[in-house]
Coordinates of C-alpha atoms and ligand atoms in Angstrom, one line a residue:
M1 CA -121.3 174.4 -9.2
S2 CA -118.0 172.8 -9.8
M3 CA -117.3 171.9 -6.2
I4 CA -117.6 168.3 -5.3
T5 CA -117.3 166.3 -2.1
V6 CA -115.3 163.0 -2.4
S7 CA -115.6 160.1 0.0
T8 CA -112.3 158.8 1.4
S9 CA -110.9 156.8 4.2
P10 CA -107.9 157.5 6.5
F11 CA -104.3 156.5 5.9
D12 CA -102.5 155.5 9.1
D13 CA -99.1 157.0 8.2
Q14 CA -99.7 160.7 7.8
K15 CA -97.9 162.0 10.9
P16 CA -95.9 165.1 10.0
G17 CA -92.1 164.7 11.0
T18 CA -89.4 167.2 11.7
S19 CA -90.4 169.2 8.6
G20 CA -93.9 168.2 7.2
L21 CA -95.0 164.9 5.7
R22 CA -92.3 163.1 3.6
K23 CA -92.9 159.9 1.8
K24 CA -91.9 158.1 -1.4
V25 CA -93.5 159.6 -4.5
T26 CA -95.3 156.3 -5.0
V27 CA -97.0 156.7 -1.6
F28 CA -98.2 160.2 -2.5
Q29 CA -99.5 158.8 -5.9
Q30 CA -102.0 156.5 -4.2
A31 CA -105.6 157.6 -4.8
H32 CA -106.7 160.2 -2.2
Y33 CA -103.3 160.2 -0.3
L34 CA -102.4 163.8 -1.0
E35 CA -106.0 165.0 -0.9
N36 CA -106.5 163.4 2.6
F37 CA -103.5 165.3 4.0
V38 CA -104.4 168.6 2.4
Q39 CA -108.0 168.4 3.6
S40 CA -106.8 167.3 7.1
T41 CA -104.6 170.4 7.1
F42 CA -107.5 172.7 6.0
N43 CA -109.7 171.0 8.6
A44 CA -107.2 172.0 11.3
L45 CA -107.5 175.6 10.4
D46 CA -110.2 178.2 11.2
D47 CA -112.4 179.8 8.6
K48 CA -110.7 180.1 5.3
K49 CA -113.2 182.6 3.8
G50 CA -111.5 185.7 2.5
K51 CA -108.1 184.3 3.2
T52 CA -104.9 184.0 1.1
I53 CA -102.7 181.0 0.7
V54 CA -99.2 180.8 -0.8
V55 CA -98.4 177.6 -2.8
G56 CA -95.1 176.5 -4.3
G57 CA -92.4 173.9 -4.3
D58 CA -88.9 172.9 -5.0
G59 CA -89.6 171.7 -8.5
R60 CA -89.2 168.0 -7.8
F61 CA -91.1 165.3 -9.5
Y62 CA -94.9 165.4 -8.8
N63 CA -94.7 169.1 -7.9
P64 CA -96.9 170.2 -10.9
E65 CA -99.6 167.5 -10.3
A66 CA -99.7 168.2 -6.5
I67 CA -100.1 172.0 -7.1
Q68 CA -103.1 171.5 -9.3
V69 CA -104.8 169.4 -6.7
I70 CA -104.0 171.8 -3.9
L71 CA -105.3 174.8 -5.8
K72 CA -108.6 173.1 -6.6
M73 CA -108.9 172.0 -3.0
A74 CA -108.1 175.5 -1.7
A75 CA -110.8 177.0 -3.9
A76 CA -113.3 174.3 -2.8
N77 CA -112.4 175.0 0.9
G78 CA -113.2 178.7 0.6
F79 CA -109.8 180.4 0.2
S80 CA -110.3 183.7 -1.7
R81 CA -106.8 184.1 -3.1
A82 CA -103.8 181.9 -3.9
I83 CA -100.4 183.2 -4.7
V84 CA -98.4 180.7 -6.7
G85 CA -94.8 180.8 -8.0
Q86 CA -94.5 180.6 -11.8
H87 CA -94.2 177.0 -12.9
G88 CA -95.2 176.1 -9.3
L89 CA -91.7 177.0 -8.1
L90 CA -90.8 178.7 -4.8
S91 CA -87.9 178.1 -2.5
T92 CA -88.8 177.6 1.1
P93 CA -87.4 180.9 2.2
A94 CA -89.1 182.7 -0.6
A95 CA -92.4 181.1 0.3
S96 CA -92.0 182.2 3.9
H97 CA -91.3 185.8 2.8
L98 CA -94.4 185.8 0.5
I99 CA -96.7 184.7 3.3
R100 CA -95.4 187.5 5.5
K101 CA -95.4 190.2 2.8
N102 CA -98.9 189.4 1.6
N103 CA -100.4 188.9 5.1
A104 CA -101.4 185.4 3.9
Y105 CA -103.2 183.0 6.2
G106 CA -100.6 180.4 5.5
G107 CA -98.8 178.4 2.8
L108 CA -98.3 174.9 1.5
I109 CA -94.7 174.2 0.6
L110 CA -94.1 171.1 -1.6
S111 CA -90.6 169.7 -0.8
A112 CA -88.7 166.9 0.7
S113 CA -85.7 169.2 1.0
H114 CA -82.5 167.3 0.3
N115 CA -84.1 163.8 -0.1
P116 CA -83.6 162.4 -3.6
A117 CA -86.3 163.2 -6.2
G118 CA -87.8 161.6 -9.3
P119 CA -90.4 158.9 -9.7
S120 CA -88.7 156.6 -7.3
G121 CA -87.6 159.3 -5.0
D122 CA -89.4 161.3 -2.2
F123 CA -92.1 163.9 -2.1
G124 CA -93.2 166.1 0.8
I125 CA -95.7 168.7 1.9
K126 CA -95.6 171.1 4.8
Y127 CA -98.0 173.8 6.1
N128 CA -96.6 177.2 7.2
V129 CA -98.6 179.6 9.3
S130 CA -99.3 183.3 9.0
N131 CA -95.9 184.4 10.5
G132 CA -94.3 182.5 7.5
G133 CA -92.9 179.7 9.7
P134 CA -93.5 176.0 9.9
A135 CA -96.7 175.1 11.7
P136 CA -96.0 174.6 15.4
E137 CA -96.6 171.2 17.0
M138 CA -100.1 172.2 18.2
I139 CA -101.2 172.5 14.6
T140 CA -99.2 169.5 13.2
D141 CA -100.8 167.4 16.0
A142 CA -104.2 168.6 14.9
I143 CA -103.5 167.8 11.3
F144 CA -102.4 164.3 12.3
A145 CA -105.6 163.8 14.4
N146 CA -107.7 164.8 11.3
T147 CA -105.8 162.4 9.1
K148 CA -107.0 159.6 11.4
T149 CA -110.7 160.3 11.1
I150 CA -111.1 162.0 7.6
D151 CA -114.0 160.6 5.5
H152 CA -114.4 163.2 2.8
Y153 CA -112.6 166.0 1.1
Q154 CA -113.7 169.0 -1.1
I155 CA -112.3 169.8 -4.5
A156 CA -113.2 171.9 -7.5
E157 CA -113.8 169.8 -10.7
L158 CA -112.2 172.2 -13.2
D159 CA -109.4 172.2 -15.8
D160 CA -105.9 172.6 -14.6
I161 CA -104.5 176.2 -14.3
K162 CA -101.6 177.1 -16.6
L163 CA -98.7 178.1 -14.3
D164 CA -96.2 179.0 -17.0
V165 CA -97.0 182.7 -17.4
T166 CA -97.2 185.3 -14.6
G167 CA -100.5 187.1 -14.1
T168 CA -103.9 186.8 -12.4
T169 CA -106.5 184.2 -13.2
T170 CA -109.4 182.6 -11.3
L171 CA -110.3 179.1 -10.2
S172 CA -114.0 179.2 -9.6
E173 CA -114.4 181.9 -6.9
M174 CA -110.7 182.0 -6.0
T175 CA -108.2 184.5 -7.5
V176 CA -104.9 182.9 -8.5
D177 CA -101.9 185.2 -8.7
I178 CA -99.0 183.6 -10.6
I179 CA -95.9 185.5 -9.6
D180 CA -92.2 185.6 -10.4
P181 CA -90.8 183.4 -7.6
V182 CA -87.5 185.3 -7.4
V183 CA -88.2 189.1 -7.5
D184 CA -89.6 189.7 -4.0
Y185 CA -86.9 187.5 -2.4
V186 CA -84.1 189.4 -4.2
A187 CA -85.6 192.7 -3.1
L188 CA -85.7 191.6 0.5
M189 CA -82.0 190.5 0.3
A190 CA -81.1 194.0 -1.1
E191 CA -82.7 195.6 2.0
L192 CA -80.7 193.4 4.4
F193 CA -77.1 193.5 2.9
D194 CA -74.6 195.9 1.6
F195 CA -74.9 195.0 -2.0
D196 CA -72.4 197.8 -3.0
A197 CA -69.7 196.3 -0.8
I198 CA -70.4 192.8 -2.0
R199 CA -70.4 193.9 -5.7
A200 CA -67.0 195.5 -5.1
L201 CA -65.6 192.4 -3.5
I202 CA -66.8 190.2 -6.4
A203 CA -65.3 192.7 -8.9
Q204 CA -61.9 192.4 -7.3
P205 CA -59.5 190.7 -9.8
G206 CA -58.2 188.3 -7.1
F207 CA -61.6 187.2 -5.9
S208 CA -63.6 184.3 -7.3
F209 CA -66.4 182.2 -5.9
C210 CA -68.5 179.2 -6.8
F211 CA -72.1 178.5 -5.8
D212 CA -73.5 175.0 -6.3
A213 CA -77.3 175.0 -6.8
M214 CA -77.2 171.2 -7.0
H215 CA -79.9 171.2 -9.8
A216 CA -82.5 172.2 -7.2
I217 CA -84.5 175.3 -6.5
T218 CA -81.8 177.9 -5.8
G219 CA -80.5 178.1 -9.4
P220 CA -82.8 180.9 -10.6
Y221 CA -82.4 182.7 -7.2
A222 CA -78.6 182.5 -7.4
T223 CA -78.6 183.7 -11.0
A224 CA -80.7 186.8 -10.1
L225 CA -78.7 187.6 -7.0
F226 CA -75.1 186.8 -7.8
Q227 CA -75.0 187.3 -11.5
E228 CA -77.6 190.0 -12.2
A229 CA -77.6 192.0 -8.9
L230 CA -74.0 191.5 -7.8
G231 CA -72.1 191.1 -11.0
A232 CA -70.6 187.6 -10.6
S233 CA -69.7 185.8 -13.8
P234 CA -72.0 183.0 -15.1
T235 CA -69.3 180.4 -14.4
S236 CA -69.6 181.1 -10.7
I237 CA -72.8 179.2 -10.5
I238 CA -72.8 175.4 -11.2
N239 CA -75.7 173.0 -11.5
G240 CA -78.0 176.1 -11.8
V241 CA -80.8 174.7 -13.7
P242 CA -83.5 173.1 -11.5
L243 CA -84.4 169.5 -12.6
S244 CA -87.3 167.4 -11.4
D245 CA -84.9 164.7 -10.3
F246 CA -82.2 167.1 -9.2
G247 CA -80.0 165.5 -11.9
G248 CA -80.1 162.2 -10.0
G249 CA -78.2 163.8 -7.2
H250 CA -78.8 164.3 -3.5
P251 CA -79.0 168.0 -2.9
D252 CA -77.7 167.9 0.6
P253 CA -75.0 170.6 1.0
N254 CA -72.3 168.8 2.9
L255 CA -68.8 167.5 2.1
T256 CA -70.2 164.1 0.9
Y257 CA -73.0 165.1 -1.3
A258 CA -71.7 168.4 -2.6
K259 CA -68.5 166.7 -3.7
E260 CA -68.3 168.5 -7.1
L261 CA -68.2 171.8 -5.3
V262 CA -65.7 170.6 -2.7
D263 CA -63.3 169.4 -5.4
I264 CA -63.5 172.8 -7.1
V265 CA -62.9 174.8 -3.9
F266 CA -60.2 172.5 -2.5
A267 CA -58.2 172.5 -5.8
D268 CA -54.9 174.4 -5.4
D269 CA -56.1 177.1 -7.8
G270 CA -59.7 177.0 -6.4
P271 CA -61.8 180.0 -5.6
Q272 CA -61.6 182.0 -2.3
F273 CA -65.2 181.2 -1.4
G274 CA -67.6 178.4 -2.1
A275 CA -71.2 177.7 -1.1
A276 CA -74.0 175.2 -1.8
S277 CA -77.7 175.0 -1.0
D278 CA -80.1 172.2 -0.5
G279 CA -83.2 171.0 -2.5
D280 CA -85.6 173.7 -1.3
G281 CA -83.0 176.4 -0.6
D282 CA -83.3 176.7 3.1
R283 CA -79.9 175.2 4.0
N284 CA -76.3 176.1 3.1
M285 CA -72.7 175.0 3.2
I286 CA -69.9 177.6 3.5
L287 CA -66.4 176.9 2.2
G288 CA -63.3 179.0 2.0
H289 CA -60.4 178.0 -0.2
Q290 CA -59.4 174.5 1.0
F291 CA -61.4 175.2 4.2
F292 CA -64.8 173.9 5.5
V293 CA -66.8 176.0 7.9
T294 CA -68.8 173.9 10.4
P295 CA -72.4 175.0 10.4
S296 CA -72.4 175.7 14.2
D297 CA -69.3 177.8 13.8
S298 CA -70.9 179.6 10.8
L299 CA -73.8 180.7 13.1
A300 CA -71.4 181.8 15.8
I301 CA -69.2 183.8 13.4
I302 CA -72.2 185.4 11.7
A303 CA -73.4 186.5 15.2
A304 CA -70.0 187.8 16.2
N305 CA -69.8 189.8 12.9
A306 CA -73.4 190.8 12.6
H307 CA -72.7 194.4 13.2
L308 CA -70.9 194.5 9.8
I309 CA -74.2 193.7 8.1
P310 CA -76.6 196.6 7.6
A311 CA -79.7 194.7 8.8
Y312 CA -78.1 193.8 12.1
Q313 CA -76.0 196.9 12.7
S314 CA -78.0 197.9 15.7
G315 CA -77.4 194.6 17.5
L316 CA -79.0 191.3 18.2
S317 CA -81.8 190.6 20.6
G318 CA -80.6 187.0 21.1
I319 CA -79.4 183.8 19.4
A320 CA -81.3 180.5 19.2
R321 CA -79.8 177.2 18.3
S322 CA -81.1 173.6 18.2
M323 CA -80.0 171.4 21.0
P324 CA -77.6 169.3 19.0
T325 CA -75.9 172.4 17.5
S326 CA -72.5 173.0 19.1
Q327 CA -72.2 175.5 21.9
A328 CA -70.0 177.9 19.9
P329 CA -72.9 180.4 19.5
D330 CA -73.4 180.4 23.3
R331 CA -69.9 181.8 23.7
V332 CA -70.7 184.7 21.3
A333 CA -74.0 185.3 23.0
A334 CA -72.2 185.5 26.4
A335 CA -69.7 188.0 25.0
L336 CA -72.5 190.1 23.5
N337 CA -74.4 189.8 26.7
I338 CA -77.5 188.5 25.0
P339 CA -79.4 185.2 25.6
C340 CA -78.8 182.0 23.7
H341 CA -81.9 179.8 23.5
E342 CA -81.6 176.0 23.1
T343 CA -84.6 174.5 21.2
P344 CA -85.4 171.0 19.9
T345 CA -84.4 170.1 16.3
G346 CA -86.6 171.7 13.6
W347 CA -87.2 175.3 12.6
K348 CA -90.7 175.3 13.9
F349 CA -89.3 175.8 17.4
F350 CA -87.7 179.1 16.5
G351 CA -90.9 180.9 15.3
N352 CA -92.1 182.0 18.7
L353 CA -88.7 183.3 19.8
L354 CA -88.4 185.3 16.5
D355 CA -91.9 186.7 16.8
A356 CA -91.3 187.7 20.4
N357 CA -88.0 189.3 19.4
A358 CA -86.2 187.0 21.9
A359 CA -83.8 186.0 19.1
T360 CA -82.5 187.7 15.9
L361 CA -80.4 184.9 14.6
C362 CA -81.1 181.1 14.6
G363 CA -79.3 178.1 13.5
E364 CA -79.0 174.3 13.4
E365 CA -75.9 172.1 13.0
S366 CA -77.6 170.6 10.0
F367 CA -76.4 173.5 7.7
G368 CA -79.4 175.7 8.5
T369 CA -79.0 179.3 9.4
G370 CA -81.5 182.2 9.4
S371 CA -82.7 185.4 11.0
N372 CA -85.9 187.3 11.8
H373 CA -86.2 188.5 8.2
I374 CA -88.4 185.4 7.6
R375 CA -89.5 182.4 9.6
E376 CA -87.5 179.7 7.8
K377 CA -83.8 179.0 7.5
D378 CA -82.4 180.6 4.5
G379 CA -79.4 179.2 2.5
L380 CA -78.8 182.2 0.2
W381 CA -79.2 184.6 3.1
A382 CA -76.3 182.8 4.9
V383 CA -74.2 183.0 1.7
L384 CA -74.8 186.7 1.6
C385 CA -74.0 187.1 5.3
W386 CA -70.6 185.6 4.6
L387 CA -70.0 187.6 1.4
N388 CA -70.9 190.8 3.4
I389 CA -68.5 189.8 6.2
L390 CA -65.7 189.0 3.7
A391 CA -66.3 192.4 2.0
A392 CA -66.2 194.2 5.3
R393 CA -63.3 192.4 6.9
K394 CA -61.1 192.0 3.8
Q395 CA -59.8 188.7 5.1
S396 CA -60.1 185.1 3.9
V397 CA -62.7 182.7 5.2
S398 CA -60.0 180.7 7.0
A399 CA -58.5 183.8 8.6
I400 CA -61.8 184.9 9.9
V401 CA -62.6 181.4 11.4
N402 CA -59.1 181.1 12.9
D403 CA -59.4 184.5 14.5
H404 CA -62.8 183.5 15.9
W405 CA -61.3 180.4 17.5
Q406 CA -58.4 182.4 19.0
Q407 CA -60.9 184.7 20.6
Y408 CA -63.6 182.3 21.7
G409 CA -61.9 178.9 21.7
R410 CA -63.0 176.1 19.3
N411 CA -66.0 173.8 19.7
Y412 CA -64.8 170.7 17.9
Y413 CA -67.8 169.1 16.4
T414 CA -69.0 166.3 14.2
R415 CA -72.2 164.5 13.3
H416 CA -72.2 160.8 12.3
D417 CA -75.3 159.6 10.5
Y418 CA -76.2 155.9 10.1
E419 CA -78.9 155.8 7.4
A420 CA -81.5 153.2 6.7
I421 CA -80.9 151.0 9.7
P422 CA -83.8 148.7 10.6
S423 CA -86.3 150.6 12.7
D424 CA -86.6 148.0 15.4
I425 CA -82.9 147.9 16.0
A426 CA -82.8 151.7 16.1
Q427 CA -85.7 152.0 18.6
K428 CA -84.1 149.3 20.8
M429 CA -80.8 151.0 20.8
M430 CA -82.3 154.3 21.8
A431 CA -84.3 152.7 24.6
D432 CA -81.3 150.8 25.9
V433 CA -79.1 154.0 25.9
E434 CA -81.8 155.9 27.8
N435 CA -82.3 153.0 30.3
G436 CA -78.6 153.2 31.1
F437 CA -78.7 156.9 32.0
S438 CA -79.4 156.5 35.7
S439 CA -76.0 154.7 36.3
L440 CA -74.1 157.0 34.0
V441 CA -73.9 160.2 35.9
G442 CA -70.7 160.5 37.8
Q443 CA -68.9 157.9 35.7
T444 CA -65.6 158.7 33.9
L445 CA -65.6 158.2 30.2
A446 CA -62.9 159.4 27.8
N447 CA -61.2 161.1 30.7
R448 CA -64.2 163.2 31.5
T449 CA -66.9 162.9 34.2
V450 CA -70.5 162.6 33.1
R451 CA -72.4 165.5 34.6
Y452 CA -75.9 164.8 33.2
A453 CA -77.7 162.3 31.0
D454 CA -81.3 162.9 29.9
N455 CA -83.8 162.9 27.2
F456 CA -84.1 166.6 26.1
S457 CA -87.3 168.4 26.7
Y458 CA -88.2 172.0 25.9
H459 CA -90.5 174.5 27.5
D460 CA -91.4 177.2 25.0
P461 CA -91.0 180.5 27.0
V462 CA -93.5 182.3 24.7
D463 CA -96.5 180.0 24.4
H464 CA -95.5 177.7 27.3
S465 CA -96.0 174.6 25.2
H466 CA -93.9 171.5 26.2
S467 CA -92.0 169.2 23.8
S468 CA -90.4 166.1 25.3
Q469 CA -88.2 163.2 24.0
Q470 CA -86.2 165.5 21.7
G471 CA -82.9 163.6 21.8
L472 CA -80.7 161.7 24.3
R473 CA -77.9 163.8 25.6
I474 CA -74.9 163.1 27.7
G475 CA -73.0 166.1 29.1
F476 CA -69.5 166.1 30.6
D477 CA -67.9 168.3 33.2
D478 CA -65.7 170.0 30.6
G479 CA -68.6 171.0 28.3
A480 CA -68.2 168.1 25.9
R481 CA -71.5 166.4 24.8
L482 CA -72.7 163.2 23.1
I483 CA -76.2 163.3 21.6
Y484 CA -78.2 160.6 20.0
R485 CA -81.4 161.3 17.9
L486 CA -83.4 159.5 15.3
S487 CA -84.1 161.5 12.2
G488 CA -87.7 162.7 11.6
T489 CA -87.2 163.3 7.9
G490 CA -86.1 160.0 6.4
T491 CA -88.3 157.7 4.5
E492 CA -86.4 154.4 4.7
G493 CA -86.0 152.6 8.0
A494 CA -84.4 154.8 10.7
T495 CA -81.5 157.2 10.5
L496 CA -79.5 157.5 13.7
R497 CA -77.7 160.8 14.2
V498 CA -74.9 160.9 16.7
Y499 CA -73.6 164.4 17.5
I500 CA -70.2 164.8 19.2
E501 CA -68.7 168.0 20.6
S502 CA -65.8 169.0 22.8
Y503 CA -64.4 172.4 23.7
E504 CA -60.7 173.5 23.3
S505 CA -59.3 176.8 24.4
D506 CA -55.6 176.1 24.2
S507 CA -54.5 178.3 21.3
A508 CA -51.9 175.7 20.2
Q509 CA -54.6 173.0 19.8
L510 CA -57.1 174.7 17.5
N511 CA -56.2 173.2 14.2
I512 CA -56.6 169.5 14.7
E513 CA -58.7 167.5 12.3
P514 CA -62.1 167.1 14.0
Q515 CA -62.3 163.3 13.7
T516 CA -58.9 163.1 15.4
A517 CA -59.7 165.7 18.1
L518 CA -62.9 163.9 18.9
A519 CA -61.6 160.3 18.5
D520 CA -62.0 159.3 22.2
L521 CA -65.6 160.6 22.4
I522 CA -66.4 159.0 19.0
A523 CA -65.3 155.6 20.5
V524 CA -67.3 156.2 23.6
A525 CA -70.4 157.0 21.5
D526 CA -70.1 153.8 19.6
E527 CA -69.5 151.7 22.7
L528 CA -72.3 153.2 24.8
A529 CA -75.0 152.5 22.2
G530 CA -73.4 149.4 20.7
I531 CA -73.8 151.0 17.2
S532 CA -71.4 148.7 15.3
S533 CA -72.3 145.5 17.2
R534 CA -76.1 146.1 16.8
T535 CA -76.1 147.3 13.2
G536 CA -73.0 145.6 11.7
R537 CA -72.0 149.0 10.3
T538 CA -68.3 149.7 10.6
A539 CA -68.6 153.3 9.6
P540 CA -71.3 156.0 9.4
T541 CA -73.1 156.6 6.1
V542 CA -72.3 160.3 6.3
I543 CA -69.9 162.3 8.4
T544 CA -70.4 166.0 8.7
Ligands
LIG601 C1 -83.1 167.3 9.6 C2 -82.2 168.2 10.4 C3 -82.9 169.3 11.1 C4 -83.7 170.1 10.0 C5 -84.6 169.2 9.2 C6 -85.3 169.8 8.1 O1 -84.1 166.7 10.5 O2 -81.5 167.4 11.4 O3 -82.0 170.1 11.7 O4 -84.5 171.1 10.6 O5 -83.8 168.1 8.7 O6 -84.5 170.5 7.3 P1 -83.9 165.2 11.1 O7 -85.2 165.0 11.9 O8 -83.8 164.4 9.9 O9 -82.7 165.2 11.9 V1 -84.8 170.5 5.6 O10 -83.7 171.4 4.9 O11 -84.8 168.8 5.3 O12 -86.4 171.1 5.5
LIG602 CO1 -84.3 172.1 3.1

């Protein structure tokens, strides 16, 4: 028998964050580190006999090594079948779809999303359950509990499997299907959208667009979709070849990190439409010519125009947004007479709502948008939503967004991130802000009255689980909000995220630059938490 049991001892830092376990590559390279986490995950699951697992990652450094370990451990833990993307590649949305399509028991996705990659960058691993979505807190808590007591793991002592050719092979008793990572995903997109209309739009002489894959996982998917299925020219995709260090870049689709795309689309002769995706393909940025669409607005506008997209023609059951996402989608939900659910940050909280058909569309302010077609956010899906809407409405991106504001009003919105601040300073700041809450209600700040100040908690209406301490929020009488959260995905010190929102319905006041429109609230946010005095930072690391 090739199965062996290896003795190990626990690591004390394997608590999954907002989206799985993320650490420096060098941390994952420690002996037994990856194995401990994988075994702890398997230990948290019921009987694996006869079950299928999907495995793939965003192609970052350490992906190939980790996949070999995971496959050998899956075989030793009794899985009967593994479905693996060729070369070990799968975007996060494609992995979610494969889990669902093949009725798999679950999947392991290897990604640290937008975090930089390479030998000195980050690596990550995340378990998804049978609905295709990230494991809910009940399971991530059980995984963490196992990491604290683990004393052995099981692995097959066999040669590595070759992952460069599609086909079926075996690893001891386990069947391994190496599949094209793109085909099933493209077929799903063709079912959801009006490809003929999008093809016609792209073929118009006056229309051009640019998609930036940021040297991460979406390159091959974008090529198959935009070029091969929809007829776009090869020059419409930039940075389309996945690299293990993402070309040294930071594949976070926002105005700061996707600067190359922004420069192209903001040039005077730039294309009418631009988009980018993140490291693992689950997030997106949408641009029109010289125009940026705020992610919260993107969700609201997709919802308001969903009837133009074949998959959503018959209506939406509801919308769900994370708490810090702006309230723009709430206004669309109210107009459509459907519920708008407010969940904590992280896609794992949308799974139950989607399964129960309580929501059709979901989104986060952090450039994540998705629907019930899978159980992850989906960057290319969002791009196709916009292309489908552009094709149907025959208007520019900026005209569609401006129309939306005229109809619903505008939720001015910005997020200020302060990266890599010392953890103790960040923790103290959050504690002090929360301690000040009792005296805050009723006070007047930035010409508004504070209506509530609390630490957000969520009661899941489907499984009745409870999640507390999900972000500090201050709500004003006019609907404006200030929110403070510490990131659960960073790997260096703490990242403070400050979310600032205010609502404007005066049709003459809808085109102000957001940092200007929100200036008074931004000043209050800094003052209340003492951000600059405590951290010495005079400006955020990133503004989105
Ligand atoms: C961030 C975003 C959150 C998103 C998460 C994972 O989390 O704020 O909205 O779900 O990243 O996305 P945090 O805890 O750092 O704020 V991804 O594309 O990194 O899997
Ligand atoms: Co991502």
